[in-house]
Amino acid sequence: MALLPILKFPDPKLHRVAKPVASVDDRIRQLVDDMIETMHDAEGVGLAATQVDVHERVIVMDTSETRDQPLVFINPELVARSEEMTFADEGCLSVPDTYDRVARHARVTVRALGRDGQSFEMEAEGLTSICIQHEMDHLVGRVFVEYLSPLKRDRIRTRMIKRARDAQRA
Ligand code: GNR
Ligand code: NI
């Protein structure tokens, strides 16, 4: 097991498009386990492989109170999404200390492979639905700040660049 470094916005690597996983082998299972450890350590409810600079379609999530029910989605695809939308404040481990309102489909049905390589389908609502959409965006190189106004996004970019510079100096 290992903690993986998380890329921070505006790192251009966050905008890479992930490739499908060809086979769920030991390398992918190791990645999944490291991502779960990294997500739990960072106290996030989800993590996409893109955020740890691996550009393959792998997502881990854990929306449980007890932080002991990780979900794994390999090669996830949305097979259904509700017309109804939901609006909630989102945050991102790649954009620390930044929260803003984003519109998402209220309910989604996702099909993916699990850690065992078996295909499964899951219907989600609430935070799980929001998180699946947030993570699947990462896999196509999209960060939630891209849904905000250009003014807000530029302010966030400026603040993150300053933070990175300050961290470098410290
Ligand atoms: O930890 C996270 N919390 C969160 C809250 C609202 C909507 C989405 C998220 S995902 C985020 C972790 C993360 O950055 N995943 O990519
Ligand atoms: Ni995120």
CSV table of C-alpha atoms and ligand atoms in Angstrom, one decimal:
chain,number,residue,atom,x,y,z
A,1,MET,CA,0.0,0.0,0.0
A,2,ALA,CA,1.1,3.5,-0.7
A,3,LEU,CA,-0.1,7.1,-0.5
A,4,LEU,CA,-0.1,8.7,-4.0
A,5,PRO,CA,0.6,12.4,-4.6
A,6,ILE,CA,-2.6,14.3,-5.8
A,7,LEU,CA,-2.3,16.7,-8.7
A,8,LYS,CA,-3.5,20.2,-8.0
A,9,PHE,CA,-5.4,22.6,-10.3
A,10,PRO,CA,-4.3,24.2,-12.5
A,11,ASP,CA,-1.9,21.4,-13.4
A,12,PRO,CA,-2.4,20.7,-17.1
A,13,LYS,CA,-2.2,16.9,-16.4
A,14,LEU,CA,-5.6,17.1,-14.8
A,15,HIS,CA,-7.0,17.7,-18.3
A,16,ARG,CA,-5.7,14.5,-19.9
A,17,VAL,CA,-8.4,12.0,-21.1
A,18,ALA,CA,-8.1,8.6,-19.4
A,19,LYS,CA,-7.9,5.4,-21.5
A,20,PRO,CA,-10.0,2.3,-20.8
A,21,VAL,CA,-8.4,-0.3,-18.6
A,22,ALA,CA,-7.5,-3.3,-20.9
A,23,SER,CA,-7.5,-5.9,-18.1
A,24,VAL,CA,-8.1,-5.9,-14.4
A,25,ASP,CA,-4.7,-7.4,-13.4
A,26,ASP,CA,-2.4,-7.1,-10.4
A,27,ARG,CA,-1.2,-3.7,-11.5
A,28,ILE,CA,-4.8,-2.3,-11.5
A,29,ARG,CA,-5.6,-4.0,-8.2
A,30,GLN,CA,-2.5,-2.3,-6.7
A,31,LEU,CA,-3.6,1.1,-8.1
A,32,VAL,CA,-7.1,0.6,-6.7
A,33,ASP,CA,-5.8,-0.2,-3.3
A,34,ASP,CA,-3.3,2.7,-3.3
A,35,MET,CA,-6.1,5.0,-4.5
A,36,ILE,CA,-8.4,3.9,-1.7
A,37,GLU,CA,-5.7,4.5,0.9
A,38,THR,CA,-5.0,7.9,-0.6
A,39,MET,CA,-8.7,8.9,-0.6
A,40,HIS,CA,-9.2,7.8,3.0
A,41,ASP,CA,-6.0,9.6,4.1
A,42,ALA,CA,-7.1,12.8,2.3
A,43,GLU,CA,-10.6,12.5,3.8
A,44,GLY,CA,-12.2,12.6,0.3
A,45,VAL,CA,-15.4,10.8,-0.7
A,46,GLY,CA,-14.0,9.9,-4.1
A,47,LEU,CA,-10.8,9.9,-6.2
A,48,ALA,CA,-10.2,9.5,-9.9
A,49,ALA,CA,-7.0,7.9,-11.3
A,50,THR,CA,-6.4,11.2,-13.2
A,51,GLN,CA,-5.9,13.0,-9.9
A,52,VAL,CA,-2.9,10.7,-9.1
A,53,ASP,CA,-1.5,11.1,-12.6
A,54,VAL,CA,-2.6,7.7,-13.9
A,55,HIS,CA,-4.6,8.3,-17.1
A,56,GLU,CA,-6.8,5.1,-17.0
A,57,ARG,CA,-10.5,4.8,-16.3
A,58,VAL,CA,-10.4,4.0,-12.6
A,59,ILE,CA,-12.5,5.6,-9.8
A,60,VAL,CA,-12.8,4.8,-6.1
A,61,MET,CA,-15.4,6.2,-3.8
A,62,ASP,CA,-16.5,5.9,-0.2
A,63,THR,CA,-19.6,7.9,0.9
A,64,SER,CA,-20.1,5.8,4.0
A,65,GLU,CA,-20.2,7.5,7.5
A,66,THR,CA,-17.8,4.8,8.8
A,67,ARG,CA,-15.3,5.2,5.9
A,68,ASP,CA,-15.1,1.5,5.5
A,69,GLN,CA,-17.2,0.8,2.4
A,70,PRO,CA,-15.1,1.7,-0.6
A,71,LEU,CA,-16.6,1.4,-4.1
A,72,VAL,CA,-14.5,0.7,-7.2
A,73,PHE,CA,-15.5,1.6,-10.7
A,74,ILE,CA,-13.3,0.5,-13.6
A,75,ASN,CA,-14.2,1.6,-17.1
A,76,PRO,CA,-17.4,3.2,-15.8
A,77,GLU,CA,-20.2,4.2,-18.2
A,78,LEU,CA,-23.4,6.0,-17.4
A,79,VAL,CA,-26.3,4.0,-18.8
A,80,ALA,CA,-29.1,6.3,-17.6
A,81,ARG,CA,-29.4,9.7,-16.0
A,82,SER,CA,-32.5,11.5,-14.7
A,83,GLU,CA,-33.9,14.6,-16.4
A,84,GLU,CA,-34.2,16.0,-12.9
A,85,MET,CA,-31.1,18.0,-11.8
A,86,THR,CA,-29.8,18.5,-8.3
A,87,PHE,CA,-27.6,21.5,-7.1
A,88,ALA,CA,-25.1,21.1,-4.3
A,89,ASP,CA,-21.8,22.6,-3.2
A,90,GLU,CA,-18.8,20.5,-4.4
A,91,GLY,CA,-15.2,20.4,-3.4
A,92,CYS,CA,-12.3,18.6,-4.9
A,93,LEU,CA,-9.0,17.2,-3.5
A,94,SER,CA,-7.3,18.7,-6.5
A,95,VAL,CA,-8.7,22.2,-5.6
A,96,PRO,CA,-8.3,22.4,-1.8
A,97,ASP,CA,-10.5,24.7,0.3
A,98,THR,CA,-12.8,25.6,-2.6
A,99,TYR,CA,-16.5,24.9,-2.6
A,100,ASP,CA,-19.2,26.0,-5.1
A,101,ARG,CA,-22.5,25.0,-6.4
A,102,VAL,CA,-22.7,22.7,-9.4
A,103,ALA,CA,-25.7,21.2,-11.3
A,104,ARG,CA,-25.8,17.4,-11.7
A,105,HIS,CA,-28.3,14.8,-12.7
A,106,ALA,CA,-30.2,13.8,-9.6
A,107,ARG,CA,-30.0,10.1,-10.3
A,108,VAL,CA,-27.6,8.1,-12.5
A,109,THR,CA,-27.2,4.4,-13.4
A,110,VAL,CA,-23.6,3.4,-13.8
A,111,ARG,CA,-22.1,0.2,-15.3
A,112,ALA,CA,-18.5,-0.6,-14.5
A,113,LEU,CA,-16.1,-3.4,-13.6
A,114,GLY,CA,-15.4,-4.0,-9.9
A,115,ARG,CA,-12.0,-4.8,-8.4
A,116,ASP,CA,-12.7,-8.5,-9.2
A,117,GLY,CA,-13.1,-7.6,-12.9
A,118,GLN,CA,-16.8,-8.5,-12.8
A,119,SER,CA,-19.3,-6.2,-14.5
A,120,PHE,CA,-22.0,-4.6,-12.3
A,121,GLU,CA,-24.6,-1.9,-12.5
A,122,MET,CA,-25.6,0.5,-9.8
A,123,GLU,CA,-28.3,3.1,-9.4
A,124,ALA,CA,-27.3,6.1,-7.4
A,125,GLU,CA,-28.8,9.2,-5.9
A,126,GLY,CA,-27.8,12.0,-3.5
A,127,LEU,CA,-24.1,12.4,-2.8
A,128,THR,CA,-23.2,9.1,-4.5
A,129,SER,CA,-24.8,10.2,-7.7
A,130,ILE,CA,-23.1,13.6,-7.5
A,131,CYS,CA,-19.7,12.0,-6.8
A,132,ILE,CA,-19.9,9.5,-9.7
A,133,GLN,CA,-20.5,12.4,-12.1
A,134,HIS,CA,-17.7,14.5,-10.5
A,135,GLU,CA,-15.3,11.5,-10.8
A,136,MET,CA,-16.3,10.6,-14.3
A,137,ASP,CA,-15.6,14.2,-15.3
A,138,HIS,CA,-12.1,13.8,-14.0
A,139,LEU,CA,-11.6,10.9,-16.3
A,140,VAL,CA,-12.4,13.1,-19.3
A,141,GLY,CA,-10.1,15.8,-18.0
A,142,ARG,CA,-12.8,18.0,-16.5
A,143,VAL,CA,-12.5,19.7,-13.1
A,144,PHE,CA,-15.6,21.1,-11.4
A,145,VAL,CA,-14.3,24.7,-11.5
A,146,GLU,CA,-14.9,24.5,-15.2
A,147,TYR,CA,-18.7,24.8,-14.5
A,148,LEU,CA,-18.2,28.1,-12.6
A,149,SER,CA,-18.1,31.5,-14.2
A,150,PRO,CA,-14.8,32.5,-15.9
A,151,LEU,CA,-14.3,35.1,-13.2
A,152,LYS,CA,-14.6,32.6,-10.4
A,153,ARG,CA,-12.4,30.1,-12.2
A,154,ASP,CA,-9.7,32.7,-12.8
A,155,ARG,CA,-9.8,33.8,-9.1
A,156,ILE,CA,-9.4,30.1,-8.1
A,157,ARG,CA,-6.5,29.6,-10.5
A,158,THR,CA,-4.7,32.7,-9.2
A,159,ARG,CA,-5.2,31.6,-5.6
A,160,MET,CA,-4.0,28.0,-6.3
A,161,ILE,CA,-0.9,29.3,-8.1
A,162,LYS,CA,-0.1,31.6,-5.2
A,163,ARG,CA,-0.6,28.7,-2.7
A,164,ALA,CA,1.7,26.4,-4.7
A,165,ARG,CA,4.3,29.2,-4.8
A,166,ASP,CA,4.0,29.7,-1.0
A,167,ALA,CA,4.2,26.0,-0.4
A,168,GLN,CA,7.4,25.8,-2.5
A,169,ARG,CA,9.0,28.6,-0.4
A,170,ALA,CA,8.0,27.2,3.0
B,1,GNR,O1,-14.1,14.7,-1.3
B,1,GNR,C1,-14.8,15.1,-2.1
B,1,GNR,N1,-16.0,15.7,-1.8
B,1,GNR,C2,-17.0,16.0,-2.7
B,1,GNR,C3,-18.0,16.8,-2.2
B,1,GNR,C4,-19.0,17.1,-3.1
B,1,GNR,C5,-19.0,16.8,-4.4
B,1,GNR,C6,-18.0,16.0,-4.9
B,1,GNR,C7,-16.9,15.6,-4.0
B,1,GNR,S1,-15.6,14.7,-4.6
B,1,GNR,C8,-14.4,15.1,-3.6
B,1,GNR,C9,-13.1,14.2,-3.8
B,1,GNR,C10,-12.6,14.5,-5.2
B,1,GNR,O2,-11.9,15.5,-5.5
B,1,GNR,N2,-12.9,13.6,-6.1
B,1,GNR,O3,-12.5,13.8,-7.3
B,2,NI,NI,-12.3,15.9,-7.6
